[in-house]
C-alpha cells in the first residue's frame, strides 16, 4: 500500500481482514507528514504514533472490531496532549508540555486511534486563513499560493492531502467548517455541550467546540461517536445517552423540509459559490425534499455580536499567560514588567488586537453598552433559529462566501478577513451543529463547501442530509494533485 485508504470505514475493513496493519497505515501517514510541504505540521510524533500503532495491532489481533482502532489522525495543536508539546501556534506557549491530555484525546486513545502529530493553526485559533500562526502560514494543497482557511488549517490540509485519515479541529466561529470548505473535505462542528473542552486551550468558552475533519460524512459521524458525551471535567457537557449517529445515513431526504435563509445569499458572495449551492438545493428538491424559506434576518448582526462576545471571553481566558504559569517568560525589572515583556513578546498582533477589543468591551461603563447588548442580540439570534427549526429539519447554506483566497490578500484588512465567517458563526452564537461538505468547484478548480445545520443535538439529522448529497455526488472523491 502506498497511500492511505479513502475512508476510515475502508481502512477499518482492511484492518479487520488482515490486509493491512495499523503499523503500515501509520508509516504511510508519517512518511506523508514528513514529506509535507504545506507547513501543515508543527510536530510529528513518530515514536508516539508507532507505539500506539503497535498497541492497536495487538487489539485487532485479539478481535477488537471498533472502527477507530489503528487509524492515524491529526491533532490541532490547540488540543493538549500529555507529554507532547502543545503551543496553540503561539510563541507564548512554545515549549509547553501538558501534564495531561484533553478528554477528546483520551477518548481517541481509548478507541485505539493513532495520533500522528500536532497541526498548525492560527495563533490561539484566531483567524480564518492560518496566516496568524507564529510558525508560518499553511498553504492550500489545491493551490499553494492560497490559504487553506482557518483557524484549523493544518488539520484540514492533513486530511485533504492524504497525510492522516481524520483530524480534530476546534470551531469558535467557523474554524472547522470554513477550512473544510476551502480544502474540500467534510468538516463538522457539534452542538455546544456535546464535546468536552477539558484540556483544550480555551479561546471563547461560550462558543468553542471540538470536531472532526474527514474524507466522508460517515467518518465524521464515527469520530463524533467516540468524542460525544458527558465529561465530569467540563460542566458544559450534556449527560446524554450514547447515540448511533449513523443510523439515518442511508435514509435519503424524501419528505424532509430543508430551510433556505435568503440572508445567506449576499451580494459579496462569489458567483461560483452561489451557483454550486443553488445546484445542491435543486438536487435536494429533486430528491423529494421540500425547500422552505426561513428568515434569519439577524445574520448580519452575527458578525457584530461575535466580535464583542468572542474577544471579551478571549481577553479573560488569555489573562492566564503571565510568564509564570505556562511557557514563555521574559524577565523584567519587577513583576509587572515581567508580565508586560512576556505578553508583549509572546503574543502576535491579532491576539493582541482581540485582547484589547475584549478588555474595552468588558470595561466599566462599556460593559452594558457592548457586552450585555451583544448577549441580548445573541438571544434574539437563537430565537430566530428556534422559529426556523419549527418549519424545517435542516438548514442548507454556503459554508463560506468565497473559495480559498490568496495568501496575503486579506491580512491588512481585518474586516474583510472577519467576513469569511459570516455564514458559520451564527451556528456558534446559537450553539447549533453544522457540517461543511464539498459541493463543487470554482472555475479555478478550488473546492466549494455546502453547510448543513440542524437543531441542537440533532446531529443524526444533519449527517443524514449531508450523506444523502455525498452518496449522490463524487466531489468528496476528488483530491488535490499533491506533488510528491
Ligand atoms: N475566524 C474566526 C475568528 O477569527 C473563527 C475562529 C475560530 O472558529 N476559532 O475568530
mmCIF file of N, CA and C in Angstrom, residues 272-344:
data_model
loop_
_atom_site.group_PDB
_atom_site.id
_atom_site.type_symbol
_atom_site.label_atom_id
_atom_site.label_comp_id
_atom_site.label_asym_id
_atom_site.label_seq_id
_atom_site.Cartn_x
_atom_site.Cartn_y
_atom_site.Cartn_z
ATOM 1 N N UNK A 272 -19.465 31.543 -8.358
ATOM 2 C CA UNK A 272 -19.295 30.087 -8.398
ATOM 3 C C UNK A 272 -19.878 29.424 -7.148
ATOM 4 N N UNK A 273 -19.707 30.100 -6.012
ATOM 5 C CA UNK A 273 -20.218 29.557 -4.754
ATOM 6 C C UNK A 273 -21.746 29.524 -4.819
ATOM 7 N N UNK A 274 -22.326 30.636 -5.218
ATOM 8 C CA UNK A 274 -23.791 30.699 -5.285
ATOM 9 C C UNK A 274 -24.338 29.622 -6.241
ATOM 10 N N UNK A 275 -23.701 29.490 -7.402
ATOM 11 C CA UNK A 275 -24.151 28.501 -8.392
ATOM 12 C C UNK A 275 -24.116 27.085 -7.796
ATOM 13 N N UNK A 276 -22.994 26.723 -7.172
ATOM 14 C CA UNK A 276 -22.849 25.358 -6.644
ATOM 15 C C UNK A 276 -23.884 25.090 -5.548
ATOM 16 N N UNK A 277 -24.101 26.078 -4.693
ATOM 17 C CA UNK A 277 -25.043 25.870 -3.585
ATOM 18 C C UNK A 277 -26.479 25.799 -4.123
ATOM 19 N N UNK A 278 -26.805 26.644 -5.087
ATOM 20 C CA UNK A 278 -28.160 26.582 -5.666
ATOM 21 C C UNK A 278 -28.373 25.242 -6.375
ATOM 22 N N UNK A 279 -27.332 24.744 -7.046
ATOM 23 C CA UNK A 279 -27.441 23.418 -7.679
ATOM 24 C C UNK A 279 -27.716 22.342 -6.624
ATOM 25 N N UNK A 280 -27.013 22.433 -5.513
ATOM 26 C CA UNK A 280 -27.207 21.442 -4.447
ATOM 27 C C UNK A 280 -28.645 21.520 -3.921
ATOM 28 N N UNK A 281 -29.148 22.738 -3.746
ATOM 29 C CA UNK A 281 -30.529 22.894 -3.258
ATOM 30 C C UNK A 281 -31.524 22.291 -4.246
ATOM 31 N N UNK A 282 -31.273 22.526 -5.538
ATOM 32 C CA UNK A 282 -32.161 21.918 -6.557
ATOM 33 C C UNK A 282 -32.097 20.399 -6.491
ATOM 34 N N UNK A 283 -30.900 19.882 -6.216
ATOM 35 C CA UNK A 283 -30.754 18.426 -6.104
ATOM 36 C C UNK A 283 -31.626 17.905 -4.950
ATOM 37 N N UNK A 284 -31.572 18.598 -3.815
ATOM 38 C CA UNK A 284 -32.388 18.163 -2.662
ATOM 39 C C UNK A 284 -33.867 18.161 -3.022
ATOM 40 N N UNK A 285 -34.269 19.170 -3.754
ATOM 41 C CA UNK A 285 -35.678 19.271 -4.125
ATOM 42 C C UNK A 285 -36.070 18.103 -5.045
ATOM 43 N N UNK A 286 -35.188 17.830 -5.991
ATOM 44 C CA UNK A 286 -35.423 16.729 -6.933
ATOM 45 C C UNK A 286 -35.523 15.387 -6.190
ATOM 46 N N UNK A 287 -34.794 15.268 -5.092
ATOM 47 C CA UNK A 287 -34.811 14.021 -4.320
ATOM 48 C C UNK A 287 -36.026 13.922 -3.403
ATOM 49 N N UNK A 288 -36.889 14.922 -3.448
ATOM 50 C CA UNK A 288 -38.122 14.821 -2.676
ATOM 51 C C UNK A 288 -38.135 15.618 -1.389
ATOM 52 N N UNK A 289 -37.105 16.422 -1.165
ATOM 53 C CA UNK A 289 -37.152 17.315 -0.002
ATOM 54 C C UNK A 289 -37.963 18.549 -0.381
ATOM 55 N N UNK A 290 -38.553 19.157 0.622
ATOM 56 C CA UNK A 290 -39.284 20.392 0.362
ATOM 57 C C UNK A 290 -38.402 21.570 0.812
ATOM 58 N N UNK A 291 -38.175 22.505 -0.097
ATOM 59 C CA UNK A 291 -37.384 23.682 0.287
ATOM 60 C C UNK A 291 -38.313 24.726 0.893
ATOM 61 N N UNK A 292 -37.998 25.167 2.089
ATOM 62 C CA UNK A 292 -38.846 26.189 2.712
ATOM 63 C C UNK A 292 -38.030 27.447 3.013
ATOM 64 N N UNK A 293 -38.639 28.589 2.748
ATOM 65 C CA UNK A 293 -37.981 29.851 3.079
ATOM 66 C C UNK A 293 -37.983 30.018 4.585
ATOM 67 N N UNK A 294 -36.834 30.284 5.147
ATOM 68 C CA UNK A 294 -36.802 30.638 6.564
ATOM 69 C C UNK A 294 -36.108 31.987 6.685
ATOM 70 N N UNK A 295 -36.472 32.704 7.731
ATOM 71 C CA UNK A 295 -35.903 34.032 7.877
ATOM 72 C C UNK A 295 -34.889 34.049 9.014
ATOM 73 N N UNK A 296 -33.674 34.389 8.676
ATOM 74 C CA UNK A 296 -32.647 34.609 9.698
ATOM 75 C C UNK A 296 -32.165 36.048 9.512
ATOM 76 N N UNK A 297 -33.069 36.970 9.843
ATOM 77 C CA UNK A 297 -32.855 38.374 9.486
ATOM 78 C C UNK A 297 -31.699 39.005 10.257
ATOM 79 N N UNK A 298 -31.271 38.340 11.340
ATOM 80 C CA UNK A 298 -30.212 38.925 12.158
ATOM 81 C C UNK A 298 -28.820 38.449 11.757
ATOM 82 N N UNK A 299 -28.748 37.702 10.650
ATOM 83 C CA UNK A 299 -27.460 37.154 10.204
ATOM 84 C C UNK A 299 -26.371 38.217 10.145
ATOM 85 N N UNK A 300 -26.735 39.361 9.587
ATOM 86 C CA UNK A 300 -25.814 40.495 9.504
ATOM 87 C C UNK A 300 -25.211 40.876 10.851
ATOM 88 N N UNK A 301 -26.061 40.821 11.875
ATOM 89 C CA UNK A 301 -25.624 41.245 13.209
ATOM 90 C C UNK A 301 -24.756 40.197 13.888
ATOM 91 N N UNK A 302 -24.777 38.980 13.337
ATOM 92 C CA UNK A 302 -23.989 37.902 13.914
ATOM 93 C C UNK A 302 -22.527 38.299 14.056
ATOM 94 N N UNK A 303 -22.021 38.915 13.005
ATOM 95 C CA UNK A 303 -20.615 39.311 12.997
ATOM 96 C C UNK A 303 -20.318 40.295 14.133
ATOM 97 N N UNK A 304 -21.218 41.262 14.318
ATOM 98 C CA UNK A 304 -21.014 42.261 15.380
ATOM 99 C C UNK A 304 -21.091 41.608 16.757
ATOM 100 N N UNK A 305 -22.071 40.723 16.920
ATOM 101 C CA UNK A 305 -22.227 40.041 18.213
ATOM 102 C C UNK A 305 -20.990 39.199 18.510
ATOM 103 N N UNK A 306 -20.566 38.457 17.493
ATOM 104 C CA UNK A 306 -19.412 37.573 17.662
ATOM 105 C C UNK A 306 -18.159 38.380 18.012
ATOM 106 N N UNK A 307 -17.971 39.512 17.355
ATOM 107 C CA UNK A 307 -16.749 40.285 17.600
ATOM 108 C C UNK A 307 -16.839 41.183 18.831
ATOM 109 N N UNK A 308 -17.875 40.999 19.642
ATOM 110 C CA UNK A 308 -17.885 41.507 21.018
ATOM 111 C C UNK A 308 -17.673 40.337 21.985
ATOM 112 N N UNK A 309 -18.531 39.321 21.863
ATOM 113 C CA UNK A 309 -18.501 38.222 22.841
ATOM 114 C C UNK A 309 -17.178 37.456 22.771
ATOM 115 N N UNK A 310 -16.763 37.136 21.567
ATOM 116 C CA UNK A 310 -15.545 36.318 21.405
ATOM 117 C C UNK A 310 -14.295 37.027 21.949
ATOM 118 N N UNK A 311 -14.027 38.284 21.578
ATOM 119 C CA UNK A 311 -12.834 38.912 22.171
ATOM 120 C C UNK A 311 -12.969 39.122 23.674
ATOM 121 N N UNK A 312 -14.192 39.378 24.148
ATOM 122 C CA UNK A 312 -14.381 39.551 25.597
ATOM 123 C C UNK A 312 -13.946 38.278 26.327
ATOM 124 N N UNK A 313 -14.446 37.145 25.852
ATOM 125 C CA UNK A 313 -14.096 35.885 26.510
ATOM 126 C C UNK A 313 -12.615 35.569 26.321
ATOM 127 N N UNK A 314 -12.091 35.879 25.136
ATOM 128 C CA UNK A 314 -10.670 35.604 24.884
ATOM 129 C C UNK A 314 -9.791 36.441 25.805
ATOM 130 N N UNK A 315 -10.167 37.708 26.003
ATOM 131 C CA UNK A 315 -9.315 38.581 26.831
ATOM 132 C C UNK A 315 -9.244 38.023 28.245
ATOM 133 N N UNK A 316 -10.342 37.435 28.687
ATOM 134 C CA UNK A 316 -10.361 36.845 30.015
ATOM 135 C C UNK A 316 -9.575 35.521 30.033
ATOM 136 N N UNK A 317 -9.812 34.660 29.061
ATOM 137 C CA UNK A 317 -9.099 33.374 29.012
ATOM 138 C C UNK A 317 -7.592 33.550 28.868
ATOM 139 N N UNK A 318 -7.185 34.542 28.111
ATOM 140 C CA UNK A 318 -5.750 34.674 27.820
ATOM 141 C C UNK A 318 -4.983 35.435 28.909
ATOM 142 N N UNK A 319 -5.717 35.876 29.941
ATOM 143 C CA UNK A 319 -5.050 36.547 31.057
ATOM 144 C C UNK A 319 -4.091 35.606 31.792
ATOM 145 N N UNK A 320 -4.315 34.300 31.637
ATOM 146 C CA UNK A 320 -3.501 33.336 32.392
ATOM 147 C C UNK A 320 -2.058 33.234 31.880
ATOM 148 N N UNK A 321 -1.799 33.743 30.677
ATOM 149 C CA UNK A 321 -0.427 33.631 30.151
ATOM 150 C C UNK A 321 0.381 34.814 30.657
ATOM 151 N N UNK A 322 1.000 34.590 31.796
ATOM 152 C CA UNK A 322 1.612 35.704 32.529
ATOM 153 C C UNK A 322 3.116 35.534 32.690
ATOM 154 N N UNK A 323 3.687 34.524 32.070
ATOM 155 C CA UNK A 323 5.126 34.308 32.200
ATOM 156 C C UNK A 323 5.487 33.540 33.455
ATOM 157 N N UNK A 324 4.467 33.201 34.257
ATOM 158 C CA UNK A 324 4.737 32.478 35.495
ATOM 159 C C UNK A 324 4.270 31.029 35.369
ATOM 160 N N UNK A 325 3.064 30.864 34.850
ATOM 161 C CA UNK A 325 2.480 29.522 34.882
ATOM 162 C C UNK A 325 2.755 28.665 33.655
ATOM 163 N N UNK A 326 2.779 29.259 32.469
ATOM 164 C CA UNK A 326 2.954 28.454 31.262
ATOM 165 C C UNK A 326 4.013 29.066 30.359
ATOM 166 N N UNK A 327 4.747 28.232 29.671
ATOM 167 C CA UNK A 327 5.535 28.628 28.512
ATOM 168 C C UNK A 327 6.514 29.771 28.749
ATOM 169 N N UNK A 328 6.476 30.712 27.815
ATOM 170 C CA UNK A 328 7.481 31.783 27.749
ATOM 171 C C UNK A 328 7.501 32.681 28.995
ATOM 172 N N UNK A 329 8.726 33.094 29.356
ATOM 173 C CA UNK A 329 8.880 34.092 30.420
ATOM 174 C C UNK A 329 10.004 35.020 30.002
ATOM 175 N N UNK A 330 9.703 36.301 29.935
ATOM 176 C CA UNK A 330 10.736 37.289 29.633
ATOM 177 C C UNK A 330 10.899 38.155 30.882
ATOM 178 N N UNK A 331 12.032 38.010 31.554
ATOM 179 C CA UNK A 331 12.263 38.703 32.833
ATOM 180 C C UNK A 331 12.265 40.229 32.653
ATOM 181 N N UNK A 332 11.603 40.915 33.573
ATOM 182 C CA UNK A 332 11.634 42.376 33.582
ATOM 183 C C UNK A 332 12.196 42.854 34.908
ATOM 184 N N UNK A 333 12.148 44.171 35.134
ATOM 185 C CA UNK A 333 12.769 44.702 36.361
ATOM 186 C C UNK A 333 11.913 44.424 37.599
ATOM 187 N N UNK A 334 10.626 44.207 37.404
ATOM 188 C CA UNK A 334 9.765 43.771 38.510
ATOM 189 C C UNK A 334 8.652 42.895 37.926
ATOM 190 N N UNK A 335 7.721 42.480 38.771
ATOM 191 C CA UNK A 335 6.718 41.521 38.308
ATOM 192 C C UNK A 335 5.875 42.089 37.161
ATOM 193 N N UNK A 336 5.426 43.336 37.338
ATOM 194 C CA UNK A 336 4.590 43.943 36.309
ATOM 195 C C UNK A 336 5.338 44.022 34.978
ATOM 196 N N UNK A 337 6.595 44.370 35.070
ATOM 197 C CA UNK A 337 7.424 44.476 33.869
ATOM 198 C C UNK A 337 7.601 43.087 33.217
ATOM 199 N N UNK A 338 7.705 42.061 34.042
ATOM 200 C CA UNK A 338 7.815 40.690 33.510
ATOM 201 C C UNK A 338 6.533 40.320 32.762
ATOM 202 N N UNK A 339 5.398 40.643 33.359
ATOM 203 C CA UNK A 339 4.124 40.396 32.658
ATOM 204 C C UNK A 339 4.134 41.095 31.297
ATOM 205 N N UNK A 340 4.507 42.363 31.333
ATOM 206 C CA UNK A 340 4.427 43.166 30.116
ATOM 207 C C UNK A 340 5.350 42.639 29.026
ATOM 208 N N UNK A 341 6.575 42.344 29.426
ATOM 209 C CA UNK A 341 7.537 41.868 28.429
ATOM 210 C C UNK A 341 7.126 40.503 27.883
ATOM 211 N N UNK A 342 6.701 39.618 28.791
ATOM 212 C CA UNK A 342 6.317 38.272 28.357
ATOM 213 C C UNK A 342 5.159 38.358 27.369
ATOM 214 N N UNK A 343 4.145 39.101 27.729
ATOM 215 C CA UNK A 343 2.961 39.183 26.872
ATOM 216 C C UNK A 343 3.249 39.987 25.600
ATOM 217 N N UNK A 344 4.078 41.009 25.762
ATOM 218 C CA UNK A 344 4.453 41.828 24.602
ATOM 219 C C UNK A 344 5.191 41.007 23.560
#
